[in-house]
mmCIF file of C-alpha atoms and ligand atoms in Angstrom:
data_model
loop_
_atom_site.group_PDB
_atom_site.id
_atom_site.type_symbol
_atom_site.label_atom_id
_atom_site.label_comp_id
_atom_site.label_asym_id
_atom_site.label_seq_id
_atom_site.Cartn_x
_atom_site.Cartn_y
_atom_site.Cartn_z
ATOM 1 C CA MET A 1 -24.219 -61.476 -40.481
ATOM 2 C CA LEU A 2 -24.024 -57.830 -41.441
ATOM 3 C CA GLN A 3 -26.547 -56.803 -38.786
ATOM 4 C CA ASP A 4 -24.474 -58.433 -36.020
ATOM 5 C CA ARG A 5 -21.291 -56.793 -37.156
ATOM 6 C CA ILE A 6 -22.919 -53.366 -37.255
ATOM 7 C CA LYS A 7 -24.120 -53.949 -33.710
ATOM 8 C CA GLN A 8 -20.655 -55.065 -32.590
ATOM 9 C CA TYR A 9 -18.890 -52.031 -34.134
ATOM 10 C CA THR A 10 -21.527 -49.703 -32.713
ATOM 11 C CA GLU A 11 -20.750 -51.001 -29.239
ATOM 12 C CA GLU A 12 -17.037 -50.694 -29.869
ATOM 13 C CA ILE A 13 -17.326 -47.060 -30.943
ATOM 14 C CA GLU A 14 -19.523 -46.214 -27.991
ATOM 15 C CA GLN A 15 -16.935 -47.624 -25.629
ATOM 16 C CA ILE A 16 -13.790 -46.089 -27.135
ATOM 17 C CA THR A 17 -12.377 -43.074 -25.345
ATOM 18 C CA LEU A 18 -10.137 -40.925 -27.502
ATOM 19 C CA LEU A 19 -7.594 -39.138 -25.302
ATOM 20 C CA SER A 20 -5.036 -37.736 -27.695
ATOM 21 C CA ALA A 21 -4.455 -36.650 -31.262
ATOM 22 C CA ALA A 22 -2.824 -40.050 -31.845
ATOM 23 C CA ASP A 23 -5.958 -41.854 -30.624
ATOM 24 C CA VAL A 24 -8.046 -39.781 -32.985
ATOM 25 C CA GLU A 25 -5.830 -40.601 -35.927
ATOM 26 C CA ASN A 26 -5.865 -44.341 -35.163
ATOM 27 C CA TYR A 27 -9.631 -44.195 -34.923
ATOM 28 C CA ARG A 28 -9.845 -42.489 -38.296
ATOM 29 C CA LEU A 29 -7.561 -45.095 -39.862
ATOM 30 C CA LYS A 30 -9.650 -47.915 -38.489
ATOM 31 C CA PHE A 31 -13.120 -46.628 -39.254
ATOM 32 C CA LEU A 32 -13.166 -43.818 -41.759
ATOM 33 C CA VAL A 33 -10.562 -44.283 -44.508
ATOM 34 C CA SER A 34 -11.536 -45.893 -47.822
ATOM 35 C CA LYS A 35 -10.395 -49.303 -46.662
ATOM 36 C CA GLY A 36 -11.853 -48.785 -43.196
ATOM 37 C CA VAL A 37 -14.733 -50.403 -41.345
ATOM 38 C CA VAL A 38 -17.490 -48.029 -42.477
ATOM 39 C CA LYS A 39 -16.664 -48.317 -46.184
ATOM 40 C CA GLY A 40 -16.285 -52.102 -45.764
ATOM 41 C CA LEU A 41 -19.744 -52.448 -44.283
ATOM 42 C CA PHE A 42 -21.223 -50.427 -47.135
ATOM 43 C CA GLU A 43 -19.505 -52.735 -49.631
ATOM 44 C CA GLU A 44 -21.014 -55.692 -47.846
ATOM 45 C CA PHE A 45 -24.397 -53.982 -47.823
ATOM 46 C CA LYS A 46 -24.385 -54.092 -51.627
ATOM 47 C CA THR A 47 -24.349 -57.867 -51.515
ATOM 48 C CA VAL A 48 -27.373 -58.492 -49.236
ATOM 49 C CA SER A 49 -30.895 -59.191 -50.381
ATOM 50 C CA SER A 50 -33.250 -56.325 -51.092
ATOM 51 C CA GLU A 51 -35.382 -57.360 -48.141
ATOM 52 C CA GLU A 52 -32.436 -57.087 -45.816
ATOM 53 C CA LYS A 53 -31.448 -53.796 -47.467
ATOM 54 C CA ARG A 54 -34.775 -52.272 -46.432
ATOM 55 C CA VAL A 55 -34.097 -53.085 -42.785
ATOM 56 C CA LEU A 56 -30.346 -52.550 -42.678
ATOM 57 C CA GLY A 57 -30.137 -49.367 -44.781
ATOM 58 C CA LYS A 58 -31.321 -47.218 -41.926
ATOM 59 C CA VAL A 59 -29.202 -49.052 -39.325
ATOM 60 C CA LEU A 60 -26.080 -48.737 -41.454
ATOM 61 C CA ASN A 61 -26.622 -45.033 -42.049
ATOM 62 C CA GLU A 62 -27.043 -44.457 -38.323
ATOM 63 C CA PHE A 63 -23.815 -46.346 -37.698
ATOM 64 C CA LYS A 64 -21.972 -44.182 -40.239
ATOM 65 C CA GLN A 65 -23.323 -41.073 -38.580
ATOM 66 C CA LEU A 66 -22.195 -42.308 -35.183
ATOM 67 C CA ALA A 67 -18.695 -43.125 -36.454
ATOM 68 C CA GLU A 68 -18.307 -39.692 -38.067
ATOM 69 C CA ASN A 69 -19.726 -37.761 -35.112
ATOM 70 C CA LYS A 70 -17.350 -39.424 -32.740
ATOM 71 C CA TYR A 71 -14.446 -38.439 -34.957
ATOM 72 C CA GLN A 72 -15.615 -34.874 -35.291
ATOM 73 C CA GLU A 73 -16.053 -34.360 -31.568
ATOM 74 C CA ALA A 74 -12.630 -35.785 -30.805
ATOM 75 C CA GLN A 75 -11.051 -33.675 -33.488
ATOM 76 C CA GLU A 76 -12.443 -30.508 -31.966
ATOM 77 C CA LEU A 77 -10.556 -31.375 -28.808
ATOM 78 C CA PHE A 78 -7.284 -32.678 -30.216
ATOM 79 C CA GLY A 79 -7.421 -32.338 -33.931
ATOM 80 C CA LYS A 80 -5.285 -30.239 -36.218
ATOM 81 C CA SER A 81 -7.868 -27.552 -36.863
ATOM 82 C CA ASN A 82 -7.788 -26.594 -33.208
ATOM 83 C CA THR A 83 -4.047 -26.224 -32.729
ATOM 84 C CA ASN A 84 -3.281 -24.150 -35.788
ATOM 85 C CA THR A 85 -6.095 -21.666 -35.932
ATOM 86 C CA VAL A 86 -7.485 -19.409 -33.247
ATOM 87 C CA LYS A 87 -11.220 -19.286 -32.924
ATOM 88 C CA LEU A 88 -12.676 -15.814 -33.034
ATOM 89 C CA GLU A 89 -14.454 -15.910 -29.680
ATOM 90 C CA GLU A 90 -11.181 -16.644 -27.857
ATOM 91 C CA GLY A 91 -9.675 -13.337 -28.985
ATOM 92 C CA ASP A 92 -6.261 -12.718 -30.465
ATOM 93 C CA LEU A 93 -3.786 -14.351 -28.126
ATOM 94 C CA THR A 94 -0.878 -12.480 -29.670
ATOM 95 C CA LEU A 95 -2.178 -9.071 -28.561
ATOM 96 C CA PRO A 96 -0.287 -7.486 -25.624
ATOM 97 C CA GLY A 97 -2.104 -7.866 -22.279
ATOM 98 C CA GLU A 98 -4.245 -5.119 -20.876
ATOM 99 C CA GLY A 99 -2.316 -2.928 -18.436
ATOM 100 C CA PHE A 100 -3.611 -2.251 -14.948
ATOM 101 C CA GLN A 101 -3.171 1.025 -13.145
ATOM 102 C CA LEU A 102 -0.327 1.127 -10.670
ATOM 103 C CA GLY A 103 -0.929 3.035 -7.481
ATOM 104 C CA SER A 104 1.499 5.616 -6.189
ATOM 105 C CA ARG A 105 2.721 6.406 -2.722
ATOM 106 C CA HIS A 106 0.833 9.081 -0.863
ATOM 107 C CA PRO A 107 2.895 12.285 -0.726
ATOM 108 C CA LEU A 108 2.817 12.221 3.082
ATOM 109 C CA SER A 109 4.223 8.676 3.048
ATOM 110 C CA LEU A 110 6.956 9.726 0.648
ATOM 111 C CA VAL A 111 7.993 12.633 2.842
ATOM 112 C CA ARG A 112 7.723 10.637 6.075
ATOM 113 C CA LYS A 113 9.982 8.009 4.554
ATOM 114 C CA GLU A 114 12.476 10.657 3.498
ATOM 115 C CA ILE A 115 12.544 12.222 6.975
ATOM 116 C CA VAL A 116 12.991 8.844 8.645
ATOM 117 C CA GLU A 117 15.808 7.870 6.247
ATOM 118 C CA ILE A 118 17.769 11.020 7.036
ATOM 119 C CA PHE A 119 17.591 10.431 10.784
ATOM 120 C CA LYS A 120 18.257 6.711 10.468
ATOM 121 C CA LYS A 121 21.621 7.560 8.945
ATOM 122 C CA LEU A 122 22.400 9.539 12.088
ATOM 123 C CA GLY A 123 21.658 6.495 14.237
ATOM 124 C CA PHE A 124 18.061 7.291 15.199
ATOM 125 C CA VAL A 125 15.727 4.315 15.502
ATOM 126 C CA VAL A 126 12.030 4.452 14.608
ATOM 127 C CA ALA A 127 9.550 4.187 17.497
ATOM 128 C CA GLU A 128 5.768 4.255 17.568
ATOM 129 C CA GLY A 129 3.069 4.667 20.175
ATOM 130 C CA PRO A 130 -0.729 4.408 20.422
ATOM 131 C CA GLU A 131 -3.068 7.009 18.917
ATOM 132 C CA ILE A 132 -5.451 6.613 21.845
ATOM 133 C CA GLU A 133 -3.585 8.026 24.816
ATOM 134 C CA ASP A 134 -4.099 8.803 28.467
ATOM 135 C CA ASP A 135 -3.614 12.152 30.096
ATOM 136 C CA TRP A 136 -0.303 11.132 31.626
ATOM 137 C CA HIS A 137 1.495 10.357 28.358
ATOM 138 C CA ASN A 138 -0.097 13.117 26.309
ATOM 139 C CA PHE A 139 0.040 15.899 28.909
ATOM 140 C CA SER A 140 1.031 15.374 32.537
ATOM 141 C CA ALA A 141 4.376 13.631 32.046
ATOM 142 C CA LEU A 142 5.228 16.296 29.489
ATOM 143 C CA ASN A 143 4.970 18.959 32.160
ATOM 144 C CA PHE A 144 1.643 20.464 31.083
ATOM 145 C CA PRO A 145 0.208 22.307 34.075
ATOM 146 C CA PRO A 146 -3.325 21.107 34.980
ATOM 147 C CA GLU A 147 -4.924 24.306 33.697
ATOM 148 C CA HIS A 148 -3.017 24.432 30.393
ATOM 149 C CA PRO A 149 -5.344 25.474 27.520
ATOM 150 C CA ALA A 150 -4.203 22.566 25.308
ATOM 151 C CA ARG A 151 -6.108 20.211 27.599
ATOM 152 C CA ASP A 152 -9.261 22.149 26.857
ATOM 153 C CA MET A 153 -12.111 20.455 25.027
ATOM 154 C CA GLN A 154 -11.482 22.765 22.074
ATOM 155 C CA ASP A 155 -8.219 21.107 21.164
ATOM 156 C CA THR A 156 -8.526 17.556 22.350
ATOM 157 C CA PHE A 157 -10.873 14.802 21.258
ATOM 158 C CA PHE A 158 -11.701 13.151 24.551
ATOM 159 C CA ILE A 159 -12.872 9.566 24.457
ATOM 160 C CA LYS A 160 -13.512 9.015 28.132
ATOM 161 C CA LYS A 161 -13.366 11.442 31.024
ATOM 162 C CA GLN A 162 -11.756 9.658 33.932
ATOM 163 C CA ASP A 163 -10.930 11.717 36.990
ATOM 164 C CA GLY A 164 -7.317 12.677 36.615
ATOM 165 C CA ASN A 165 -6.572 10.323 33.768
ATOM 166 C CA ASP A 166 -8.706 11.106 30.734
ATOM 167 C CA ILE A 167 -8.503 8.948 27.627
ATOM 168 C CA ALA A 168 -8.169 10.941 24.414
ATOM 169 C CA LEU A 169 -6.841 10.870 20.873
ATOM 170 C CA ARG A 170 -3.248 12.034 21.139
ATOM 171 C CA THR A 171 -2.768 15.652 20.181
ATOM 172 C CA HIS A 172 0.921 15.237 19.370
ATOM 173 C CA THR A 173 3.577 12.547 18.982
ATOM 174 C CA SER A 174 5.463 13.885 22.025
ATOM 175 C CA SER A 175 3.545 11.234 23.962
ATOM 176 C CA VAL A 176 5.767 8.602 22.337
ATOM 177 C CA GLN A 177 8.826 10.262 23.934
ATOM 178 C CA VAL A 178 7.349 9.507 27.334
ATOM 179 C CA ARG A 179 6.528 5.897 26.483
ATOM 180 C CA LEU A 180 10.020 5.375 25.102
ATOM 181 C CA MET A 181 11.818 6.855 28.108
ATOM 182 C CA GLU A 182 9.594 5.027 30.596
ATOM 183 C CA ALA A 183 10.315 1.722 28.910
ATOM 184 C CA GLY A 184 14.098 1.883 28.719
ATOM 185 C CA LYS A 185 17.366 3.379 29.860
ATOM 186 C CA PRO A 186 19.400 6.177 28.234
ATOM 187 C CA PRO A 187 20.866 6.713 25.731
ATOM 188 C CA PHE A 188 17.796 7.292 23.539
ATOM 189 C CA ARG A 189 18.006 8.299 19.924
ATOM 190 C CA ALA A 190 14.637 7.854 18.254
ATOM 191 C CA ILE A 191 12.428 9.261 15.540
ATOM 192 C CA MET A 192 8.681 8.818 16.042
ATOM 193 C CA PRO A 193 6.295 9.343 13.123
ATOM 194 C CA GLY A 194 2.551 9.134 13.603
ATOM 195 C CA ARG A 195 -0.953 10.544 13.241
ATOM 196 C CA VAL A 196 -2.318 13.093 15.682
ATOM 197 C CA TYR A 197 -5.758 14.604 16.256
ATOM 198 C CA ARG A 198 -7.061 18.022 17.212
ATOM 199 C CA ASN A 199 -10.561 19.295 17.520
ATOM 200 C CA GLU A 200 -10.321 21.996 14.862
ATOM 201 C CA ALA A 201 -12.639 23.151 12.104
ATOM 202 C CA ILE A 202 -11.466 21.731 8.766
ATOM 203 C CA SER A 203 -10.176 24.313 6.310
ATOM 204 C CA ALA A 204 -7.383 24.739 3.771
ATOM 205 C CA ARG A 205 -4.986 25.502 6.629
ATOM 206 C CA ALA A 206 -6.191 23.262 9.472
ATOM 207 C CA HIS A 207 -7.468 19.731 9.839
ATOM 208 C CA CYS A 208 -8.771 17.572 12.652
ATOM 209 C CA PHE A 209 -6.080 14.995 12.017
ATOM 210 C CA PHE A 210 -2.583 15.353 10.673
ATOM 211 C CA HIS A 211 0.861 13.781 10.968
ATOM 212 C CA GLN A 212 3.938 14.564 12.976
ATOM 213 C CA VAL A 213 7.455 13.307 13.397
ATOM 214 C CA GLU A 214 8.915 13.561 16.849
ATOM 215 C CA GLY A 215 12.635 13.316 17.573
ATOM 216 C CA LEU A 216 14.402 12.587 20.837
ATOM 217 C CA TYR A 217 18.050 12.362 21.793
ATOM 218 C CA VAL A 218 18.948 11.743 25.441
ATOM 219 C CA ASP A 219 22.427 10.934 26.697
ATOM 220 C CA GLU A 220 25.137 12.374 28.940
ATOM 221 C CA ASP A 221 26.301 15.838 27.886
ATOM 222 C CA VAL A 222 23.814 16.469 25.096
ATOM 223 C CA SER A 223 23.772 20.189 24.365
ATOM 224 C CA PHE A 224 21.807 22.764 22.407
ATOM 225 C CA ALA A 225 24.708 22.787 19.921
ATOM 226 C CA ASP A 226 23.988 19.108 19.188
ATOM 227 C CA LEU A 227 20.357 20.002 18.579
ATOM 228 C CA LYS A 228 21.267 22.805 16.163
ATOM 229 C CA GLN A 229 23.769 20.732 14.231
ATOM 230 C CA THR A 230 21.406 17.760 13.917
ATOM 231 C CA LEU A 231 18.538 19.864 12.632
ATOM 232 C CA PHE A 232 20.820 21.886 10.344
ATOM 233 C CA HIS A 233 22.041 18.638 8.773
ATOM 234 C CA PHE A 234 18.445 17.409 8.427
ATOM 235 C CA VAL A 235 17.422 20.540 6.531
ATOM 236 C CA GLN A 236 20.412 20.361 4.169
ATOM 237 C CA GLU A 237 19.506 16.770 3.345
ATOM 238 C CA LEU A 238 15.791 17.406 2.889
ATOM 239 C CA TYR A 239 15.715 20.764 1.100
ATOM 240 C CA GLY A 240 19.219 20.896 -0.358
ATOM 241 C CA GLU A 241 22.603 22.361 0.520
ATOM 242 C CA GLY A 242 22.541 26.065 1.192
ATOM 243 C CA THR A 243 19.125 26.108 2.864
ATOM 244 C CA LYS A 244 19.506 28.479 5.796
ATOM 245 C CA VAL A 245 18.111 27.892 9.281
ATOM 246 C CA ARG A 246 17.355 30.197 12.175
ATOM 247 C CA PHE A 247 16.149 29.501 15.703
ATOM 248 C CA ARG A 248 13.665 31.755 17.480
ATOM 249 C CA PRO A 249 13.045 31.502 21.235
ATOM 250 C CA SER A 250 9.679 29.929 21.990
ATOM 251 C CA TYR A 251 7.801 28.082 24.700
ATOM 252 C CA PHE A 252 6.756 24.440 25.123
ATOM 253 C CA PRO A 253 5.986 22.941 28.533
ATOM 254 C CA PHE A 254 8.243 19.946 27.860
ATOM 255 C CA THR A 255 11.405 21.765 26.738
ATOM 256 C CA GLU A 256 13.609 24.399 28.369
ATOM 257 C CA PRO A 257 14.936 26.357 26.595
ATOM 258 C CA SER A 258 12.524 26.002 23.673
ATOM 259 C CA ALA A 259 12.809 27.248 20.127
ATOM 260 C CA GLU A 260 11.070 27.280 16.791
ATOM 261 C CA MET A 261 13.149 26.682 13.718
ATOM 262 C CA ASP A 262 12.660 28.528 10.451
ATOM 263 C CA ILE A 263 14.264 27.730 7.121
ATOM 264 C CA SER A 264 14.907 30.095 4.245
ATOM 265 C CA CYS A 265 11.812 29.968 2.034
ATOM 266 C CA THR A 266 12.044 27.022 -0.356
ATOM 267 C CA ILE A 267 9.951 28.785 -2.992
ATOM 268 C CA CYS A 268 11.635 32.195 -3.283
ATOM 269 C CA LYS A 269 14.958 31.187 -1.689
ATOM 270 C CA GLY A 270 14.633 33.970 0.843
ATOM 271 C CA GLN A 271 13.676 36.751 -1.570
ATOM 272 C CA GLY A 272 10.170 37.103 -0.172
ATOM 273 C CA CYS A 273 6.996 35.624 -1.680
ATOM 274 C CA GLN A 274 3.370 34.836 -0.852
ATOM 275 C CA LEU A 275 4.235 31.626 0.954
ATOM 276 C CA CYS A 276 6.684 33.243 3.378
ATOM 277 C CA LYS A 277 4.564 36.402 3.469
ATOM 278 C CA GLY A 278 7.486 38.399 2.196
ATOM 279 C CA SER A 279 9.768 37.524 5.114
ATOM 280 C CA GLY A 280 11.983 35.004 3.303
ATOM 281 C CA TRP A 281 11.582 32.538 6.210
ATOM 282 C CA VAL A 282 9.133 29.735 6.978
ATOM 283 C CA GLU A 283 8.693 27.924 10.255
ATOM 284 C CA ILE A 284 9.038 24.149 10.099
ATOM 285 C CA LEU A 285 9.386 22.773 13.611
ATOM 286 C CA GLY A 286 9.462 23.206 17.375
ATOM 287 C CA CYS A 287 12.367 21.995 19.470
ATOM 288 C CA GLY A 288 14.304 22.427 22.660
ATOM 289 C CA MET A 289 16.218 20.793 25.494
ATOM 290 C CA VAL A 290 14.081 18.197 27.239
ATOM 291 C CA ASP A 291 12.806 19.789 30.458
ATOM 292 C CA PRO A 292 14.417 18.109 33.512
ATOM 293 C CA ASN A 293 10.897 17.611 34.916
ATOM 294 C CA VAL A 294 10.035 15.429 31.913
ATOM 295 C CA LEU A 295 13.181 13.324 32.378
ATOM 296 C CA GLU A 296 12.360 12.846 36.062
ATOM 297 C CA ASN A 297 8.707 12.021 35.260
ATOM 298 C CA CYS A 298 10.017 9.214 33.104
ATOM 299 C CA GLY A 299 12.414 7.937 35.748
ATOM 300 C CA ILE A 300 15.587 9.394 34.257
ATOM 301 C CA ASP A 301 18.191 11.133 36.385
ATOM 302 C CA SER A 302 18.189 14.715 35.094
ATOM 303 C CA LYS A 303 21.480 15.480 36.835
ATOM 304 C CA LYS A 304 23.244 12.827 34.805
ATOM 305 C CA TYR A 305 21.376 13.012 31.538
ATOM 306 C CA SER A 306 20.242 15.763 29.214
ATOM 307 C CA GLY A 307 18.597 15.654 25.845
ATOM 308 C CA PHE A 308 16.982 17.495 23.001
ATOM 309 C CA ALA A 309 13.633 16.952 21.334
ATOM 310 C CA PHE A 310 11.899 18.278 18.281
ATOM 311 C CA GLY A 311 8.563 17.880 16.565
ATOM 312 C CA MET A 312 7.394 18.724 13.075
ATOM 313 C CA GLY A 313 4.224 18.403 11.036
ATOM 314 C CA ILE A 314 4.661 16.179 7.984
ATOM 315 C CA GLU A 315 1.940 18.108 6.117
ATOM 316 C CA ARG A 316 3.870 21.343 6.541
ATOM 317 C CA ILE A 317 7.140 19.803 5.335
ATOM 318 C CA THR A 318 5.271 18.283 2.363
ATOM 319 C CA ASN A 319 3.558 21.572 1.482
ATOM 320 C CA LEU A 320 6.914 23.279 1.305
ATOM 321 C CA LYS A 321 8.381 20.533 -0.830
ATOM 322 C CA TYR A 322 5.523 20.188 -3.303
ATOM 323 C CA GLU A 323 3.835 23.600 -2.937
ATOM 324 C CA ILE A 324 0.500 22.162 -1.899
ATOM 325 C CA LYS A 325 -1.775 24.913 -0.700
ATOM 326 C CA ASP A 326 -4.800 23.073 0.647
ATOM 327 C CA LEU A 327 -4.439 20.582 3.522
ATOM 328 C CA ARG A 328 -7.713 18.893 2.656
ATOM 329 C CA LEU A 329 -6.171 17.402 -0.492
ATOM 330 C CA PHE A 330 -4.180 14.989 1.662
ATOM 331 C CA SER A 331 -7.237 13.177 2.929
ATOM 332 C CA GLU A 332 -9.655 13.359 -0.008
ATOM 333 C CA ASN A 333 -8.168 10.399 -1.875
ATOM 334 C CA ASP A 334 -8.580 12.097 -5.235
ATOM 335 C CA VAL A 335 -6.482 10.101 -7.707
ATOM 336 C CA ARG A 336 -5.965 13.196 -9.849
ATOM 337 C CA PHE A 337 -3.995 14.588 -6.921
ATOM 338 C CA LEU A 338 -2.392 11.375 -5.705
ATOM 339 C CA SER A 339 -1.201 10.177 -9.105
ATOM 340 C CA GLN A 340 0.986 13.265 -9.493
ATOM 341 C CA PHE A 341 3.506 11.844 -7.066
ATOM 342 C CA GLU A 342 6.294 9.457 -7.869
ATOM 343 C CA THR A 343 5.248 5.855 -8.380
ATOM 344 C CA GLU A 344 7.345 3.430 -6.432
ATOM 345 C CA ILE A 345 7.700 -0.262 -7.022
ATOM 346 C CA ILE A 346 7.657 -1.645 -3.525
HETATM 347 N N1 LIG B 401 4.512 18.647 20.360
HETATM 348 C C1 LIG B 401 4.650 19.934 19.705
HETATM 349 C C2 LIG B 401 3.388 20.242 18.922
HETATM 350 O O1 LIG B 401 2.606 19.380 18.704
HETATM 351 C C3 LIG B 401 5.812 19.913 18.782
HETATM 352 C C4 LIG B 401 7.100 19.880 19.541
HETATM 353 C C5 LIG B 401 7.727 21.046 19.900
HETATM 354 C C6 LIG B 401 7.686 18.684 19.858
HETATM 355 C C7 LIG B 401 8.923 21.043 20.587
HETATM 356 C C8 LIG B 401 8.898 18.643 20.537
HETATM 357 C C9 LIG B 401 9.510 19.837 20.895
HETATM 358 O O2 LIG B 401 9.489 17.502 20.885
HETATM 359 O O3 LIG B 401 10.687 19.802 21.565
HETATM 360 O O4 LIG B 401 3.226 21.358 18.522
#
């Protein structure tokens, strides 16, 4: 009977799962073509009595609807219309992707890297130490007398006052020298970059934190000539051949003799300008022969070993390289400033 067959095909369609374009096509061939099931049932419908027609007309139409809906749904998933045309809401897949902004290295990182690379080629290794230091490593071992003004509250951020061994934020990277020498045996040849802190009012020319690179070379028979040649080479590499250097006598508790090193002004090449205040020279670092007291404090025989040390501010070196006039720019994280420096793919 027609009614039974409609029921049977309805169940069949409800149970079929179409999983591929091939399934969909087979389904179409079975049910929807002119010699298919649906058309066949309609042909048969013509032959039944008018009484039956009244009942079955509606049932047959519902079956046809079901058969067509099933096909349509499956075709949306696997059918031709989906593979060849792109629907508007999905966007144009052939358009190039949206770019994202690449960051750039901070100028201080660029310069620190450059400094470290130059010394690495001379056989210096990189060493680091803690930013929270005790009095011994930051001051006492470095031969600071107890009443030295640098220990004063004005310069140092103290964290904890402990009789005789205060805890503070390190005021210079020279503390890493001490840690290095205490931990090992000569020879030492190390470069020590890091952040340091001083209790200063923030302005264009001073900041409460900044960055230094410390250098240390300790071995038998190290002389001031070695110090001069090493630093001369460093300056030629960093600022270019022909950059002049000069050493002026100075004082640091941890070196004897001590000196400050100037280079010929990178802006006016020694002619005299605003930056060098007309002198043609700019100071870039402090240095000297490691004081025998410091060697002894670190357990090194000062009769057998000698060494040189130097320390420079990375901000100062960077200012001279890029002509940056305000120190505050380094810590404001303004992308208009930061994006002016070379982008590196890391
Ligand atoms: N620690 C000194 C400072 O912060 C810089 C310095 C000078 C380091 C002379 C040295 C040195 O190692 O020999 O100003």
